[in-house]
Coordinates of C-alpha atoms in Angstrom, one line a residue:
M119 CA 107.5 335.1 182.4
H120 CA 104.8 332.5 181.7
P121 CA 101.3 334.2 182.0
F122 CA 100.1 331.7 184.5
A123 CA 103.1 332.3 186.8
R124 CA 101.4 335.5 188.3
F125 CA 98.7 333.3 189.9
I126 CA 101.3 331.2 191.5
Q127 CA 103.1 334.3 192.7
I128 CA 99.9 335.6 194.3
L129 CA 99.5 332.4 196.3
G130 CA 103.1 331.8 197.1
K131 CA 104.6 335.1 198.3
G132 CA 105.1 333.9 201.8
R133 CA 103.1 334.2 204.9
N134 CA 103.0 338.0 204.8
G135 CA 102.9 338.6 201.1
M136 CA 100.4 335.9 199.8
R137 CA 96.7 336.5 199.4
A138 CA 93.7 334.7 198.0
L139 CA 92.8 335.2 194.3
S140 CA 90.0 337.5 193.5
R141 CA 87.0 336.0 191.7
D142 CA 88.1 337.4 188.4
E143 CA 91.7 336.1 188.9
A144 CA 90.3 332.6 189.8
Y145 CA 88.1 332.7 186.7
E146 CA 91.0 333.6 184.5
A147 CA 93.3 331.0 186.1
M148 CA 90.8 328.2 185.6
Q149 CA 90.2 329.4 182.0
M150 CA 93.9 328.9 181.3
I151 CA 93.8 325.5 183.0
A152 CA 90.8 324.5 180.9
R153 CA 92.6 325.4 177.7
Y154 CA 95.7 323.5 179.0
D155 CA 97.7 326.8 178.8
V156 CA 99.7 325.8 181.8
E157 CA 102.8 323.6 182.3
P158 CA 102.5 320.5 184.5
E159 CA 104.9 321.9 187.1
Q160 CA 102.8 325.1 187.3
L161 CA 99.5 323.2 187.7
G162 CA 101.1 321.0 190.5
A163 CA 102.4 324.1 192.3
F164 CA 99.1 325.9 191.9
L165 CA 97.0 323.1 193.3
M166 CA 99.3 322.5 196.2
L167 CA 99.4 326.2 197.2
M168 CA 95.6 326.3 197.0
R169 CA 95.4 323.2 199.2
V170 CA 97.7 324.7 201.8
K171 CA 95.9 328.0 201.8
E172 CA 92.4 326.5 201.4
E173 CA 90.0 327.9 198.8
S174 CA 87.9 331.0 199.4
A175 CA 84.3 331.5 198.3
E176 CA 85.5 334.0 195.7
E177 CA 88.0 331.5 194.3
V178 CA 85.4 328.7 194.2
A179 CA 82.9 331.0 192.4
G180 CA 85.5 332.0 189.8
F181 CA 86.7 328.4 189.2
T182 CA 83.1 327.2 189.0
Q183 CA 82.1 329.9 186.5
A184 CA 85.0 329.0 184.2
L185 CA 84.3 325.3 184.3
R186 CA 80.6 325.8 183.7
E187 CA 81.4 327.7 180.5
S188 CA 83.4 324.8 179.2
F189 CA 80.3 322.5 179.1
H190 CA 78.6 324.3 176.2
V191 CA 75.1 323.4 177.4
A192 CA 72.4 324.1 174.7
E193 CA 69.9 326.9 175.5
S194 CA 67.1 324.4 175.1
A195 CA 68.5 322.1 177.7
F196 CA 66.1 320.4 180.2
H197 CA 66.6 322.0 183.6
P198 CA 66.1 319.6 186.6
A199 CA 64.6 320.9 189.8
I200 CA 67.5 319.6 191.9
D201 CA 71.3 319.3 191.3
W202 CA 72.8 316.8 193.8
A203 CA 76.6 316.4 194.2
A204 CA 77.7 313.0 195.4
Y205 CA 81.5 312.8 195.6
A206 CA 82.4 311.3 199.0
G207 CA 81.3 307.7 198.8
K208 CA 80.1 305.7 201.8
K209 CA 82.4 303.8 204.1
R210 CA 80.4 302.9 207.2
H211 CA 76.8 303.0 206.0
L212 CA 74.8 302.3 202.8
P213 CA 74.0 305.2 200.5
W214 CA 70.6 305.9 202.0
F215 CA 70.7 309.4 200.4
L216 CA 70.2 307.8 197.0
L217 CA 66.8 306.4 198.1
A218 CA 65.8 309.9 199.2
A219 CA 66.8 311.2 195.8
L220 CA 64.8 308.6 193.9
I221 CA 61.7 309.4 196.0
L222 CA 62.1 313.1 195.1
A223 CA 62.4 312.3 191.4
A224 CA 59.3 310.0 191.6
R225 CA 57.4 312.8 193.4
G226 CA 57.9 315.2 190.4
Y227 CA 61.2 316.9 191.3
P228 CA 63.6 315.9 188.4
L229 CA 67.0 315.4 189.8
L230 CA 70.5 315.3 188.3
M231 CA 73.1 313.6 190.5
H232 CA 76.8 313.7 189.6
G233 CA 79.9 312.3 191.3
I234 CA 82.9 310.0 191.2
N235 CA 83.5 306.3 191.5
R236 CA 86.7 304.8 192.9
S237 CA 88.1 301.5 193.9
D238 CA 89.1 302.6 197.4
G239 CA 86.9 300.4 199.7
R240 CA 84.0 303.0 199.7
L241 CA 80.6 302.5 198.1
Y242 CA 79.7 305.0 195.4
V243 CA 76.4 305.8 193.7
P244 CA 77.2 303.7 190.5
D245 CA 77.5 300.6 192.6
A246 CA 74.1 301.2 194.2
L247 CA 72.5 302.1 190.9
D248 CA 73.8 298.9 189.4
A249 CA 72.1 296.9 192.2
L250 CA 68.9 298.8 191.5
G251 CA 69.1 298.0 187.7
M252 CA 69.8 301.6 186.7
E253 CA 72.5 302.8 184.4
P254 CA 74.5 306.1 184.7
A255 CA 74.4 308.5 181.8
L256 CA 77.4 308.5 179.5
S257 CA 77.1 312.2 178.5
L258 CA 75.4 315.4 179.5
Q259 CA 73.0 315.0 176.6
E260 CA 72.1 311.4 177.7
A261 CA 71.6 312.7 181.2
Q262 CA 69.0 315.2 179.9
E263 CA 67.3 312.4 178.0
Q264 CA 67.1 310.3 181.2
L265 CA 65.8 313.3 183.2
Q266 CA 63.0 313.8 180.7
L267 CA 62.2 310.1 180.6
R268 CA 62.3 309.2 184.3
G269 CA 63.1 312.3 186.3
F270 CA 66.5 311.1 187.5
A271 CA 70.0 310.8 186.0
Y272 CA 73.4 310.1 187.4
L273 CA 76.4 311.5 185.5
P274 CA 80.0 310.6 186.4
I275 CA 82.2 313.7 186.6
S276 CA 84.5 312.0 184.1
K277 CA 81.7 312.3 181.5
L278 CA 80.6 315.7 182.6
S279 CA 84.0 317.3 182.8
P280 CA 87.1 315.2 182.0
L281 CA 89.3 318.1 183.1
T282 CA 87.7 318.3 186.6
A283 CA 88.0 314.5 186.9
E284 CA 91.6 314.7 186.0
L285 CA 92.3 317.4 188.5
I286 CA 90.4 315.5 191.3
E287 CA 92.6 312.5 190.6
T288 CA 95.7 314.5 191.5
R289 CA 94.9 313.3 195.0
K290 CA 96.7 310.1 194.1
L291 CA 99.9 312.1 193.3
F292 CA 99.8 314.5 196.3
G293 CA 98.0 312.4 198.9
L294 CA 95.9 315.4 199.7
R295 CA 92.4 316.5 198.7
P296 CA 92.6 319.0 195.8
P297 CA 90.4 322.1 195.7
L298 CA 88.5 320.7 192.8
H299 CA 86.6 318.5 195.2
T300 CA 84.9 321.7 196.4
V301 CA 84.4 323.1 192.9
A302 CA 82.9 319.9 191.4
R303 CA 80.1 320.0 194.0
M304 CA 79.2 323.5 192.8
L305 CA 79.1 322.8 189.0
N306 CA 75.3 322.4 188.6
P307 CA 75.7 321.9 184.8
L308 CA 72.0 322.1 183.9
S309 CA 71.2 325.2 186.1
A310 CA 68.8 323.5 188.6
P311 CA 67.2 326.1 190.9
L312 CA 68.2 324.0 193.9
S313 CA 71.8 322.7 194.4
V314 CA 72.5 320.4 197.3
M315 CA 75.7 318.9 198.6
G316 CA 77.3 317.4 201.6
V317 CA 80.6 318.2 203.2
F318 CA 82.9 316.3 205.5
H319 CA 84.6 319.3 207.2
P320 CA 81.9 321.8 208.6
N321 CA 84.1 324.8 207.8
F322 CA 83.6 324.2 204.0
A323 CA 79.8 324.5 204.3
A324 CA 80.0 328.3 204.7
I325 CA 82.4 328.5 201.7
H326 CA 79.9 326.6 199.5
Q327 CA 77.1 328.8 200.8
Q328 CA 78.9 332.0 200.1
A329 CA 80.1 330.8 196.7
A330 CA 76.4 329.9 195.8
V331 CA 75.4 333.4 196.6
L332 CA 78.2 334.9 194.5
L333 CA 77.2 332.7 191.6
G334 CA 73.5 333.8 191.8
Q335 CA 72.3 330.3 192.7
P336 CA 68.6 330.7 193.6
G337 CA 68.5 327.9 196.1
A338 CA 71.2 325.7 197.8
L339 CA 71.5 323.4 200.8
I340 CA 74.8 322.4 202.4
C341 CA 75.5 320.4 205.5
K342 CA 77.9 317.9 207.1
G343 CA 76.5 314.5 206.3
D344 CA 77.5 310.9 206.8
G345 CA 80.9 310.3 205.2
G346 CA 80.7 313.7 203.5
E347 CA 77.6 313.0 201.5
L348 CA 74.3 314.9 201.8
E349 CA 72.8 312.3 204.1
R350 CA 71.2 313.0 207.5
I351 CA 73.0 311.3 210.4
P352 CA 70.0 310.4 212.6
D353 CA 71.8 310.5 216.0
R354 CA 73.4 313.9 215.5
A355 CA 72.1 317.4 215.3
V356 CA 72.7 319.0 211.9
E357 CA 73.8 322.6 211.0
L358 CA 72.1 323.7 207.8
Y359 CA 73.6 326.2 205.4
G360 CA 71.2 327.3 202.8
V361 CA 70.4 329.8 200.1
G362 CA 66.9 330.9 199.3
A363 CA 65.9 333.5 196.7
G364 CA 69.6 334.2 196.4
A365 CA 70.1 335.1 200.1
A366 CA 71.9 333.0 202.7
W367 CA 70.1 331.3 205.6
S368 CA 71.1 328.9 208.4
D369 CA 69.4 326.6 210.8
T370 CA 70.1 323.9 213.4
W371 CA 67.9 320.7 213.6
D372 CA 68.1 318.5 216.6
C373 CA 69.0 314.8 216.3
L374 CA 66.3 312.3 215.4
I375 CA 67.3 309.6 217.8
R376 CA 69.2 309.4 221.0
P377 CA 73.0 309.5 220.3
G378 CA 74.3 306.0 220.2
G379 CA 70.9 304.5 220.6
E380 CA 70.7 302.6 217.4
V381 CA 72.7 299.5 216.2
K382 CA 74.3 300.6 213.0
P383 CA 74.9 298.2 210.1
G384 CA 78.4 296.7 210.0
R385 CA 79.0 296.3 206.3
L386 CA 77.9 297.7 202.9
N387 CA 75.5 295.1 201.9
L388 CA 73.5 296.2 198.8
Y389 CA 71.2 293.2 199.0
H390 CA 70.0 294.6 202.3
F391 CA 69.7 298.0 200.7
I392 CA 67.4 296.6 198.0
Q393 CA 65.3 294.7 200.5
V394 CA 64.7 297.9 202.5
W395 CA 63.7 299.7 199.4
E396 CA 61.3 296.9 198.4
G397 CA 59.8 296.7 201.9
E398 CA 61.2 293.2 202.4
A399 CA 63.4 294.2 205.3
E400 CA 63.4 296.8 208.0
D401 CA 66.3 299.0 209.0
S402 CA 65.5 301.7 211.6
Y403 CA 68.7 303.5 211.1
G404 CA 68.6 303.5 207.3
E405 CA 64.9 304.5 207.2
R406 CA 65.6 307.4 209.5
A407 CA 68.5 308.4 207.4
V408 CA 66.3 308.4 204.3
V409 CA 63.4 310.3 206.0
G410 CA 65.8 312.7 207.6
T411 CA 67.5 313.5 204.3
L412 CA 64.2 313.9 202.6
A413 CA 63.1 316.4 205.3
L414 CA 66.2 318.5 204.6
I415 CA 65.4 318.7 200.9
I416 CA 61.8 319.5 201.7
R417 CA 63.1 322.4 203.8
A418 CA 65.3 323.6 201.0
L419 CA 62.5 323.4 198.5
G420 CA 60.4 325.5 200.8
L421 CA 57.6 322.9 201.0
E422 CA 57.9 322.9 204.8
V423 CA 60.3 325.0 206.8
A424 CA 59.9 323.7 210.4
P425 CA 61.5 320.3 211.2
G426 CA 58.3 318.7 212.5
P427 CA 56.1 319.2 209.4
A428 CA 59.1 318.5 207.1
H429 CA 59.7 315.1 208.8
Q430 CA 56.0 314.3 208.7
L431 CA 55.8 314.9 205.0
A432 CA 59.0 312.9 204.5
E433 CA 57.6 310.0 206.5
T434 CA 54.5 310.1 204.2
W435 CA 56.7 310.0 201.1
W436 CA 58.7 307.1 202.4
R437 CA 55.6 305.1 203.3
E438 CA 54.1 305.8 199.9
R439 CA 57.3 305.1 197.9
R440 CA 55.8 302.0 196.3
Q441 CA 52.8 304.0 195.0
H442 CA 55.1 306.3 193.1
P443 CA 57.6 303.8 191.6
L444 CA 60.7 305.1 189.9
V445 CA 62.7 301.9 190.4
Q446 CA 61.0 298.5 189.7
L447 CA 63.4 295.6 190.1
E448 CA 62.8 292.9 187.6
R449 CA 65.1 290.3 189.0
P450 CA 66.0 289.2 192.5
A451 CA 69.4 289.8 193.8
T452 CA 72.0 288.0 195.9
T453 CA 75.1 289.2 197.7
C454 CA 78.7 288.6 196.5
A455 CA 81.5 288.0 198.9
C456 CA 82.4 291.7 199.1
G457 CA 78.9 292.6 200.4
R458 CA 77.7 294.3 197.2
A459 CA 74.7 293.0 195.4
E460 CA 74.7 291.2 192.1
A461 CA 71.7 290.1 190.1
V462 CA 70.7 286.4 189.9
P463 CA 70.9 285.2 186.3

């Protein structure tokens, strides 16, 4: 029998016989996958069984540990303050969370963001970075260099872990979200003390939180955000799942505005995104989303714990963003037919 078959047996023994993998079993299974010591049919069956069962915190921790070891990060690597997973893309709203991340970086909290980019009608971080005149890193080493130079770097998962990117793309074959979506958010390749991520389905927040504790992550923040990204939805209350000093905590923050009380933008117009950043246009919904997201990170960093003081500090950082410039646009921008921004020659 093929050595990997035993993991498929554990997951596929029927309703009464199946069980979740232990952390050690998950670690060993992902090690074999990382070495390509599995047959394509086995990998497909494994991923499908995991999807039907849904991954446990122990499985996520084991998978994450094995993938992290495949990065071969140098001991002298620069460690950012924040690791930010951005894998969902935005469908209804602009990526306001990116402005919050840039403000944090400019305020002295080096931040590594990693995620995906697809041609599926959603707006992903690389599109917004391009509009802001910023380039993604092409390797983990280049990401470290960008972090040391400007305090911010975005690294596509395809450059961080081609295997993880390949496994995520099995969604095109199955039509279902693979468990690697969960694992990718946990990777934190440069061992930042604070790891933050958004989820689309609230039940996954607790899984991320428990996995972070198992992995010994000092700090973490997980919540259901707009479109599945870590972005505050201003007209909804938010359930926070966090880790501080290695221990789990949770909190609930009330909505910032009356539900349904704001007119929300109708399309993903990056020219408008740039105008708001530059102070040339106002967007009450977008600005509240930025400030609300900043407040969540301020809470996770331990700078302010209560919602009121956290939002007050976030408001100050938003007003003073031009005094701490991380992004300085050198050329004006216009808008293409699809609503995205493109630079004027």
